[in-house]
Amino acid sequence: CTPARAGEVALIGVIGDKAAVLALDGGDPKTVKVGQNWNGVTVVAVEKERATVEIDGKRRVLVLGQHYRGASAAPDRQSATLAADPRGHFFAEASVNDVPMRFVVDTGASVVVLSAADASRLGVDWRQGPRRMIQTANGATAGYLVKLDKVKVGDIELTNVDATVLEQGLGAVGLLGMSFLNRVEMQRDGQTMTLIRRF
């Protein structure tokens, strides 16, 4: 039978110069040896942190972590592109419940984190949420668990996003934590990070 045409191809890893670890369309990774064809992707060569593959009759060089969108890939999904500041932090000009809000991407935060002042400005009735003590870089502070009706970053709009509101210990920028980031793909290319909504 004719192999399926490749959609979005990602290089997850390499095994010496013998094989590449690939993922198609966000699926499970598979080890593909040099010379082997997998669903329309042929691994031509592997070296260091890159692999040469043949897709749709054309050769492409993928570096580790890079995605390539083939001819049969699904239509473009909601995405947002963020630029790093001089210290390497990625900031997002976002909105919560249609109110502007600035976040910094923080994969170490399990949920989105807001200050009490920002939560009030956004119309979040945070004092009604369950209260717990949260450990921050500045010590322990009271936090309230809430759900945000809508969080939008770039073209990505997510609903019912878990968040914590801190009474103290958070600066003027919120933390875009994993309750948002787990629902998107993160692709970093140097000083640029692209977030793509998962379906």
Short mmCIF file of C-alpha atoms in Angstrom, two decimals:
data_model
loop_
_atom_site.label_atom_id
_atom_site.label_comp_id
_atom_site.label_asym_id
_atom_site.label_seq_id
_atom_site.Cartn_x
_atom_site.Cartn_y
_atom_site.Cartn_z
CA CYS A 1 0.00 0.00 0.00
CA THR A 2 1.08 3.57 -0.50
CA PRO A 3 2.47 5.23 2.65
CA ALA A 4 0.41 8.03 4.10
CA ARG A 5 1.63 11.49 3.27
CA ALA A 6 3.35 13.20 6.15
CA GLY A 7 1.64 16.00 8.01
CA GLU A 8 3.60 17.77 10.76
CA VAL A 9 6.95 16.08 11.42
CA ALA A 10 9.05 16.72 14.53
CA LEU A 11 12.58 15.55 15.33
CA ILE A 12 12.46 14.39 18.95
CA GLY A 13 15.92 12.82 19.20
CA VAL A 14 18.76 11.04 17.40
CA ILE A 15 20.52 7.74 18.05
CA GLY A 16 24.13 8.19 16.99
CA ASP A 17 24.21 8.32 13.20
CA LYS A 18 21.94 5.29 12.86
CA ALA A 19 18.40 6.51 13.50
CA ALA A 20 16.13 9.45 14.22
CA VAL A 21 13.29 9.63 16.73
CA LEU A 22 10.35 11.26 14.95
CA ALA A 23 6.79 12.22 15.83
CA LEU A 24 4.03 12.79 13.28
CA ASP A 25 1.15 15.19 13.90
CA GLY A 26 1.85 15.29 17.63
CA GLY A 27 1.61 11.50 17.98
CA ASP A 28 3.84 9.06 19.84
CA PRO A 29 7.57 9.15 18.94
CA LYS A 30 9.00 6.36 16.77
CA THR A 31 12.60 5.39 16.09
CA VAL A 32 13.21 5.37 12.34
CA LYS A 33 16.50 3.99 11.00
CA VAL A 34 18.48 5.61 8.19
CA GLY A 35 17.00 4.43 4.90
CA GLN A 36 13.69 3.50 6.49
CA ASN A 37 10.35 5.02 5.43
CA TRP A 38 7.66 5.73 8.01
CA ASN A 39 4.32 7.14 6.88
CA GLY A 40 5.84 9.02 3.98
CA VAL A 41 8.97 10.21 5.80
CA THR A 42 12.32 8.67 4.81
CA VAL A 43 15.33 9.21 7.05
CA VAL A 44 18.29 9.93 4.75
CA ALA A 45 21.04 10.78 7.26
CA VAL A 46 21.53 11.52 10.95
CA GLU A 47 24.31 13.53 12.60
CA LYS A 48 24.69 15.21 15.99
CA GLU A 49 21.41 17.05 16.67
CA ARG A 50 19.98 17.00 13.16
CA ALA A 51 18.49 14.62 10.64
CA THR A 52 18.02 14.81 6.89
CA VAL A 53 14.63 13.47 5.88
CA GLU A 54 12.77 13.16 2.59
CA ILE A 55 9.15 14.35 2.69
CA ASP A 56 6.88 14.71 -0.34
CA GLY A 57 9.88 13.99 -2.58
CA LYS A 58 11.96 16.81 -1.11
CA ARG A 59 14.83 16.65 1.35
CA ARG A 60 14.62 18.66 4.54
CA VAL A 61 17.10 19.09 7.39
CA LEU A 62 15.43 19.02 10.80
CA VAL A 63 17.25 20.14 13.93
CA LEU A 64 16.37 18.71 17.32
CA GLY A 65 13.01 20.01 18.47
CA GLN A 66 12.12 21.49 15.07
CA HIS A 67 8.76 20.85 13.39
CA TYR A 68 8.13 20.70 9.65
CA ARG A 69 4.61 21.05 8.26
CA GLY A 70 4.15 18.82 5.20
CA ALA A 71 1.74 19.30 2.33
CA SER A 72 -0.98 17.20 3.94
CA ALA A 73 -0.77 18.81 7.37
CA ALA A 74 -3.96 20.01 8.94
CA PRO A 75 -4.91 23.65 8.43
CA ASP A 76 -3.06 26.14 10.58
CA ARG A 77 -4.12 25.98 14.19
CA GLN A 78 -4.44 28.85 16.61
CA SER A 79 -0.95 30.07 17.52
CA ALA A 80 1.02 32.80 19.24
CA THR A 81 4.64 33.84 18.73
CA LEU A 82 6.58 35.26 21.68
CA ALA A 83 9.99 36.95 21.74
CA ALA A 84 12.51 36.60 24.57
CA ASP A 85 13.71 39.58 26.56
CA PRO A 86 17.47 40.11 27.14
CA ARG A 87 17.36 37.73 30.13
CA GLY A 88 15.74 34.97 28.10
CA HIS A 89 12.24 35.31 29.55
CA PHE A 90 9.24 35.02 27.24
CA PHE A 91 6.47 37.56 27.85
CA ALA A 92 2.95 37.31 26.47
CA GLU A 93 0.60 40.21 25.91
CA ALA A 94 -2.64 38.40 26.65
CA SER A 95 -6.17 38.96 27.84
CA VAL A 96 -8.23 37.35 30.57
CA ASN A 97 -12.00 37.68 30.23
CA ASP A 98 -11.29 40.20 27.43
CA VAL A 99 -9.24 42.44 29.76
CA PRO A 100 -5.55 43.02 28.80
CA MET A 101 -3.04 41.17 30.97
CA ARG A 102 0.72 40.59 30.72
CA PHE A 103 2.23 37.22 31.55
CA VAL A 104 5.66 35.63 31.62
CA VAL A 105 5.89 32.00 30.48
CA ASP A 106 6.71 29.86 33.54
CA THR A 107 6.86 26.09 33.02
CA GLY A 108 7.69 25.72 36.72
CA ALA A 109 4.24 26.99 37.73
CA SER A 110 1.61 24.25 37.79
CA VAL A 111 -1.18 26.73 37.03
CA VAL A 112 -1.66 30.29 35.81
CA VAL A 113 -0.86 32.70 38.66
CA LEU A 114 -2.32 36.19 39.17
CA SER A 115 -1.88 38.85 41.83
CA ALA A 116 -4.93 39.80 43.88
CA ALA A 117 -4.88 43.27 42.32
CA ASP A 118 -4.88 41.88 38.79
CA ALA A 119 -7.58 39.33 39.61
CA SER A 120 -9.83 42.08 40.94
CA ARG A 121 -9.14 44.20 37.86
CA LEU A 122 -10.10 41.22 35.69
CA GLY A 123 -13.39 40.77 37.50
CA VAL A 124 -12.40 37.47 39.15
CA ASP A 125 -14.21 36.84 42.45
CA TRP A 126 -11.10 35.21 43.87
CA ARG A 127 -11.98 35.34 47.57
CA GLN A 128 -14.69 32.75 46.94
CA GLY A 129 -12.10 30.17 45.84
CA PRO A 130 -10.56 27.51 48.11
CA ARG A 131 -7.67 29.01 50.12
CA ARG A 132 -4.26 27.40 50.56
CA MET A 133 -0.74 28.46 51.45
CA ILE A 134 1.56 28.81 48.45
CA GLN A 135 5.36 28.79 48.61
CA THR A 136 6.91 31.53 46.47
CA ALA A 137 10.42 32.92 46.02
CA ASN A 138 9.51 35.52 48.66
CA GLY A 139 8.16 33.00 51.18
CA ALA A 140 4.74 31.55 51.92
CA THR A 141 1.62 33.51 51.02
CA ALA A 142 -2.10 32.83 50.85
CA GLY A 143 -3.41 31.65 47.49
CA TYR A 144 -6.94 31.15 46.21
CA LEU A 145 -7.87 28.57 43.58
CA VAL A 146 -10.06 29.89 40.76
CA LYS A 147 -11.10 29.10 37.19
CA LEU A 148 -10.63 31.74 34.52
CA ASP A 149 -13.48 31.82 32.01
CA LYS A 150 -11.27 32.79 29.09
CA VAL A 151 -7.53 33.29 28.55
CA LYS A 152 -6.32 34.50 25.15
CA VAL A 153 -2.69 34.66 23.97
CA GLY A 154 -2.23 35.61 20.32
CA ASP A 155 -4.81 33.64 18.34
CA ILE A 156 -5.10 30.98 21.08
CA GLU A 157 -8.23 31.23 23.19
CA LEU A 158 -8.74 28.72 26.02
CA THR A 159 -11.67 28.49 28.41
CA ASN A 160 -11.98 27.22 31.99
CA VAL A 161 -8.29 27.64 32.82
CA ASP A 162 -7.21 26.76 36.38
CA ALA A 163 -5.42 29.57 38.20
CA THR A 164 -4.16 30.65 41.61
CA VAL A 165 -4.55 34.19 42.93
CA LEU A 166 -1.83 35.30 45.37
CA GLU A 167 -2.54 37.92 48.02
CA GLN A 168 1.15 38.88 48.11
CA GLY A 169 4.48 38.00 46.56
CA LEU A 170 3.72 38.47 42.87
CA GLY A 171 4.91 41.43 40.82
CA ALA A 172 3.17 43.32 38.06
CA VAL A 173 3.27 40.36 35.66
CA GLY A 174 1.24 37.15 35.93
CA LEU A 175 2.70 33.67 35.44
CA LEU A 176 1.53 31.71 32.40
CA GLY A 177 1.76 28.28 34.00
CA MET A 178 1.09 24.71 32.95
CA SER A 179 -2.72 24.85 33.24
CA PHE A 180 -2.46 26.90 30.02
CA LEU A 181 0.78 25.51 28.58
CA ASN A 182 -0.33 21.86 28.84
CA ARG A 183 -3.04 22.68 26.32
CA VAL A 184 -0.63 24.01 23.69
CA GLU A 185 2.50 22.84 21.89
CA MET A 186 5.62 24.86 22.64
CA GLN A 187 8.23 25.27 19.90
CA ARG A 188 11.36 27.26 20.69
CA ASP A 189 13.70 28.57 18.01
CA GLY A 190 16.46 30.68 19.55
CA GLN A 191 14.91 33.89 20.87
CA THR A 192 11.44 33.02 19.59
CA MET A 193 8.81 30.72 21.08
CA THR A 194 5.70 29.62 19.20
CA LEU A 195 2.66 28.30 21.04
CA ILE A 196 0.22 26.19 19.00
CA ARG A 197 -3.15 25.13 20.33
CA ARG A 198 -3.73 21.40 20.64
CA PHE A 199 -7.03 19.94 19.42
#
